[in-house]
mmCIF file of C-alpha atoms in Angstrom:
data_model
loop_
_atom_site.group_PDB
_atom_site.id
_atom_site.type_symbol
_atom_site.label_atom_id
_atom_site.label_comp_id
_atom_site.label_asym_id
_atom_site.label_seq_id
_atom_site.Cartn_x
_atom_site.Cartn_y
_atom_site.Cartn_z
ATOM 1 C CA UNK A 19 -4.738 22.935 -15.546
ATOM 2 C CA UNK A 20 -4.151 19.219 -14.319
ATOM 3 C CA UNK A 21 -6.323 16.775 -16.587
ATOM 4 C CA UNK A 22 -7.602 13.509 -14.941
ATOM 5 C CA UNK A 23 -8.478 10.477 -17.427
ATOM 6 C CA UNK A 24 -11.654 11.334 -18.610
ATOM 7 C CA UNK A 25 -11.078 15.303 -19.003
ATOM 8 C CA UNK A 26 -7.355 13.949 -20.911
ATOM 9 C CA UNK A 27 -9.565 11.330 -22.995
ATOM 10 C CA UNK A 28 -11.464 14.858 -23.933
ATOM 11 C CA UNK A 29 -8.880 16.861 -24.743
ATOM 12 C CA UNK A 30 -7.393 14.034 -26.594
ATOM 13 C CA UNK A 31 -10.339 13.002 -28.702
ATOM 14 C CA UNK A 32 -11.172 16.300 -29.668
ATOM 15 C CA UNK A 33 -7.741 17.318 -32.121
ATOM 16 C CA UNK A 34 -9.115 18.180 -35.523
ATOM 17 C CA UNK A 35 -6.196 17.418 -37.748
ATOM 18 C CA UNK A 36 -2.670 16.630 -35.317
ATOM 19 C CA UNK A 37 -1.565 14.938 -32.419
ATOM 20 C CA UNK A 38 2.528 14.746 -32.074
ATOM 21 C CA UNK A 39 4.117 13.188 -28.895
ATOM 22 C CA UNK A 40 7.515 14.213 -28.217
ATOM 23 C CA UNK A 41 8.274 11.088 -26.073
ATOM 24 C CA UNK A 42 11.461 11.004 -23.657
ATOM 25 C CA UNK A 43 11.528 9.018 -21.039
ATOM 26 C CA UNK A 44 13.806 5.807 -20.617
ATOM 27 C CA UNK A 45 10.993 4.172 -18.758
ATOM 28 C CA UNK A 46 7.547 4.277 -18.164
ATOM 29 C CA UNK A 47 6.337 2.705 -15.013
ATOM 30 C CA UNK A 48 2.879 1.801 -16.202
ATOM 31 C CA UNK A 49 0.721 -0.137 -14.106
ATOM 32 C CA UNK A 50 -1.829 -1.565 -16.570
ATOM 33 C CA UNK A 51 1.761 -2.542 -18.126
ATOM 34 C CA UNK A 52 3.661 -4.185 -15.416
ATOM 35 C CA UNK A 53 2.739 -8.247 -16.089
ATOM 36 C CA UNK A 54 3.045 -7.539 -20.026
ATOM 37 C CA UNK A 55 6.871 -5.881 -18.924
ATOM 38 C CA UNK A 56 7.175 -8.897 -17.302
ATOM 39 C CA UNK A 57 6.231 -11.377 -19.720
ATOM 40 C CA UNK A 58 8.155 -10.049 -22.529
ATOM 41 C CA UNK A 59 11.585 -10.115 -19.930
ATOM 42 C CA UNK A 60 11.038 -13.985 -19.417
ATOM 43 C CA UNK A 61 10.415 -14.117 -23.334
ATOM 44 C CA UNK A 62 7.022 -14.961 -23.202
ATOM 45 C CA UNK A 63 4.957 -14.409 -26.698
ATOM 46 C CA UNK A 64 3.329 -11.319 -26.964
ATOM 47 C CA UNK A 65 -0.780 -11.518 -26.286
ATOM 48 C CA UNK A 66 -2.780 -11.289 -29.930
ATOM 49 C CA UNK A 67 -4.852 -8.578 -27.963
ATOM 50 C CA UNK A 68 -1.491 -6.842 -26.835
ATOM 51 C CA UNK A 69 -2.670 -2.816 -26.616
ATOM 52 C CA UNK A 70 -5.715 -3.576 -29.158
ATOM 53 C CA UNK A 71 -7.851 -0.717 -27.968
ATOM 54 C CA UNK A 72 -4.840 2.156 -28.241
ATOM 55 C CA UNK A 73 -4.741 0.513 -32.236
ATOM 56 C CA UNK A 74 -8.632 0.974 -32.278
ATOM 57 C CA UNK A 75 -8.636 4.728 -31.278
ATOM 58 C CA UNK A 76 -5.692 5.376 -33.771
ATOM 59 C CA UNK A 77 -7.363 3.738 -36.075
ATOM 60 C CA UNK A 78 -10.622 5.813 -35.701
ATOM 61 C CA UNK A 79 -8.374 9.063 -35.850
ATOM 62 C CA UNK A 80 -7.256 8.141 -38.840
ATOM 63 C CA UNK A 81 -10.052 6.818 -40.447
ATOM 64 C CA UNK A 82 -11.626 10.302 -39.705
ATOM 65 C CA UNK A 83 -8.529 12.163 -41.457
ATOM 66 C CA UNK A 84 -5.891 13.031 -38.343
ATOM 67 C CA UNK A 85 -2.872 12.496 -38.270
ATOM 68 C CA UNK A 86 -1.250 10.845 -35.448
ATOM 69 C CA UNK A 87 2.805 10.904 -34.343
ATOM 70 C CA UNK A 88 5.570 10.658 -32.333
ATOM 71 C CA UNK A 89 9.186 10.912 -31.663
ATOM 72 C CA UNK A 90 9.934 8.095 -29.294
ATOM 73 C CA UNK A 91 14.047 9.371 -27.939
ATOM 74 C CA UNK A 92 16.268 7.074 -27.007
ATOM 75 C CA UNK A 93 19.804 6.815 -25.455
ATOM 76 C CA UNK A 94 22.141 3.512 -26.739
ATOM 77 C CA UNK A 95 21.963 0.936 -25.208
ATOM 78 C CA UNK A 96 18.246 0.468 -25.018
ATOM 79 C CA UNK A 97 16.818 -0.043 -21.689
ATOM 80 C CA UNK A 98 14.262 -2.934 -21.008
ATOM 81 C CA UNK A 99 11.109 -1.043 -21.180
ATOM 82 C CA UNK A 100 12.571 0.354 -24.785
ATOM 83 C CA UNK A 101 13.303 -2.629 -26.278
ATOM 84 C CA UNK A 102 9.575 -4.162 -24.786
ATOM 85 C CA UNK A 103 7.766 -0.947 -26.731
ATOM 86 C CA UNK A 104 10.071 -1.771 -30.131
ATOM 87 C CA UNK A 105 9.052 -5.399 -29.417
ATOM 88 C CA UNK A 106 5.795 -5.624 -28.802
ATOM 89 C CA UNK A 107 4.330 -2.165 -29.070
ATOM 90 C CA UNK A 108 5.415 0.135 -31.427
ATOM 91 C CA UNK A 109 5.310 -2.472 -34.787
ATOM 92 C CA UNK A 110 1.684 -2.679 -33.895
ATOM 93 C CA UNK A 111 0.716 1.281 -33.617
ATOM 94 C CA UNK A 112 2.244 1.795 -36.461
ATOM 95 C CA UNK A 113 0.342 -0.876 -38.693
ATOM 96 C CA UNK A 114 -2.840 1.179 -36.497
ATOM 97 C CA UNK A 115 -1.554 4.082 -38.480
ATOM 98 C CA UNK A 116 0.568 5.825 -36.097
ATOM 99 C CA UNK A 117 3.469 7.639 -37.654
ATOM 100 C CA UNK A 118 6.495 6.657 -35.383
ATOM 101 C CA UNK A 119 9.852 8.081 -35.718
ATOM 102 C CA UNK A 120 12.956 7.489 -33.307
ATOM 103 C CA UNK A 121 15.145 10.166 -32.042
ATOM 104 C CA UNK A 122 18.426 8.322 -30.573
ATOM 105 C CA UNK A 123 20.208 11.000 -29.027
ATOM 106 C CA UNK A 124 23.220 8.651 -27.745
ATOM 107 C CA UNK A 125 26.159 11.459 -27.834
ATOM 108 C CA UNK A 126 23.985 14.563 -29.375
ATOM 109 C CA UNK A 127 20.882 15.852 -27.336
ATOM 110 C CA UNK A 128 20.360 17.862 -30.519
ATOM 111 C CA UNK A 129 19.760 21.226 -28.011
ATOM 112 C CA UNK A 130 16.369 19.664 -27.160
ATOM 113 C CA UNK A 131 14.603 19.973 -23.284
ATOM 114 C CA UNK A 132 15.462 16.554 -22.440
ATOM 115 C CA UNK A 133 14.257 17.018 -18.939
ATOM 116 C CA UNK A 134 11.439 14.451 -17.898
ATOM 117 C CA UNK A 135 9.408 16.111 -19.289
ATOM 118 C CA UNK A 136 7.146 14.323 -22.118
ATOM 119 C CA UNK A 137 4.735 16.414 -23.968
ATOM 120 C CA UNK A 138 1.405 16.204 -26.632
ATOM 121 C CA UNK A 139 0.440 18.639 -29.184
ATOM 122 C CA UNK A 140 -2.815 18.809 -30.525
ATOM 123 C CA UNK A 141 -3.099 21.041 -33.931
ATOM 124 C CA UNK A 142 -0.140 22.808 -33.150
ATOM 125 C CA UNK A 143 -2.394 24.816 -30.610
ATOM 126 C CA UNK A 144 -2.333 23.180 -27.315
ATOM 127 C CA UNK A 145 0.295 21.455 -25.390
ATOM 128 C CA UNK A 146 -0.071 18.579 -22.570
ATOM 129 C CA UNK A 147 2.745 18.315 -20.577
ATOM 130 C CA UNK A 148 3.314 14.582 -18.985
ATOM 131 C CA UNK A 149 4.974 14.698 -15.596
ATOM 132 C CA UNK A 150 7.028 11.567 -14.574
ATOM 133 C CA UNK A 151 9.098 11.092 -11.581
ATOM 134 C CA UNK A 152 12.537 9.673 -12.008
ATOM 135 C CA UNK A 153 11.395 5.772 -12.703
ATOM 136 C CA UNK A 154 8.990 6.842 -14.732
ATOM 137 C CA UNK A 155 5.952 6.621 -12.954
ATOM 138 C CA UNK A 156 3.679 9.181 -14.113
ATOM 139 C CA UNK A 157 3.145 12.240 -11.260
ATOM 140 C CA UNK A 158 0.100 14.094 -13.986
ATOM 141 C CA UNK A 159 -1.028 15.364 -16.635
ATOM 142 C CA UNK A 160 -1.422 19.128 -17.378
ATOM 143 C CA UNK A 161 -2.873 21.462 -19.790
ATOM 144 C CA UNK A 162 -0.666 24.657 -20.318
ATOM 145 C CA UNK A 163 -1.318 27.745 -21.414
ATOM 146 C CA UNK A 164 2.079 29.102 -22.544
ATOM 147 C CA UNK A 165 3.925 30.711 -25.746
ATOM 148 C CA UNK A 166 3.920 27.512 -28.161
ATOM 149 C CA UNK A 167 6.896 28.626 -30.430
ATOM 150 C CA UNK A 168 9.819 26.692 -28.631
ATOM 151 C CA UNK A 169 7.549 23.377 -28.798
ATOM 152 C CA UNK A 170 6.930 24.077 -32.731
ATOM 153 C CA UNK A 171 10.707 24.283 -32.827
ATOM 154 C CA UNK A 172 11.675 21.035 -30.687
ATOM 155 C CA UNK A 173 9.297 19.656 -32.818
ATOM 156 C CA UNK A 174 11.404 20.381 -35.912
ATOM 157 C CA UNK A 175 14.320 19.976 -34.649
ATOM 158 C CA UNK A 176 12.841 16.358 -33.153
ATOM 159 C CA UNK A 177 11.604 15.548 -36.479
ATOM 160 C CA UNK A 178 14.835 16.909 -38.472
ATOM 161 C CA UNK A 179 17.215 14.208 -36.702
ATOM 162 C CA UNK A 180 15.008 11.515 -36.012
ATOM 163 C CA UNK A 181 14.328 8.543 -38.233
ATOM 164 C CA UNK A 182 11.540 6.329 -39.262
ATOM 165 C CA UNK A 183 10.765 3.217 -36.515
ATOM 166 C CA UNK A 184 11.548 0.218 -39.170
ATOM 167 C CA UNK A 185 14.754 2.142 -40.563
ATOM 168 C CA UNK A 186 16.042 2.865 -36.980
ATOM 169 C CA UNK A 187 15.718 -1.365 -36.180
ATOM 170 C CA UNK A 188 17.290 -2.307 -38.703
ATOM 171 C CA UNK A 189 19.984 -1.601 -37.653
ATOM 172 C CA UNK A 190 19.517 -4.237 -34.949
ATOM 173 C CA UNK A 191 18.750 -7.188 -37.514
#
């Protein structure tokens, strides 16, 4: 079942305890994030308002009690649109209370479906899968109704050889 954005926004406000991203893609080709992309390539500061209403609905899932995560996979070296979200977004959804970990799979895919494929669990029942094309624009969104055992396991195994966000950067420093 394809989800449009206010049947996702349902589906996505209405996890009782977890949501866990298993995020792949080089590049997203956002366009709400195009001039911010932009700005942080010329070196521009980054906005005080930068992606304040994401950090306002993580904040309300956690305030409620959920948990909220991801494993954000990356191949060395970083591309632009990775180093923009470890720049200027990810610091930030993690003070919101996200629980960010990085996967850098440079070398070692680790045996996980690293396809194109980007997915969301919700309370390990229900996975969203999130369809890009190649540059990362996004083709859809879509509920599936399938056997949920190999995404419990790339979740392990995602989790198993990943690292927190600040201990993966510094590295960088």
């Amino acid at each position: 079942m394809l989800l449009d954005g206010e049947e996702w926004r349902k589906i996505f406000d209405a996890y009782e305890h977890h949501a866990w991203r298993f995020e792949a893609q080089p590049t997203y080709t956002m366009p709400n994030e195009a001039e911010n992309v932009a700005r942080f390539l010329q070196g521009d500061p980054k906005p005080a308002n930068h992606n304040a209403r994401w950090h306002e609905r993580v904040r309300g899932y956690v305030a409620s009690g959920r948990t909220i995560g991801r494993v954000r996979v990356v191949r060395r070296p970083l591309t632009d649109y990775q180093r923009y979200q470890f720049t200027w977004g990810i610091p930030d959804n993690i003070a919101a209370g996200e629980d960010i970990r990085v996967l850098d799979v440079t070398g070692n895919d680790h045996g996980l479906p690293l396809s194109g494929t980007d997915w969301w669990m919700f309370d390990e029942a229900r996975v969203v899968h999130l369809n890009y094309r190649p540059d990362g624009t996004q083709i859809n969104r879509e509920l599936i109704a399938t056997d949920l055992a190999p995404y419990l396991e790339w979740q392990r195994i995602a989790l198993a050889h990943s690292v927190p966000f600040t201990e993966y950067v510094k590295a960088f420093e």
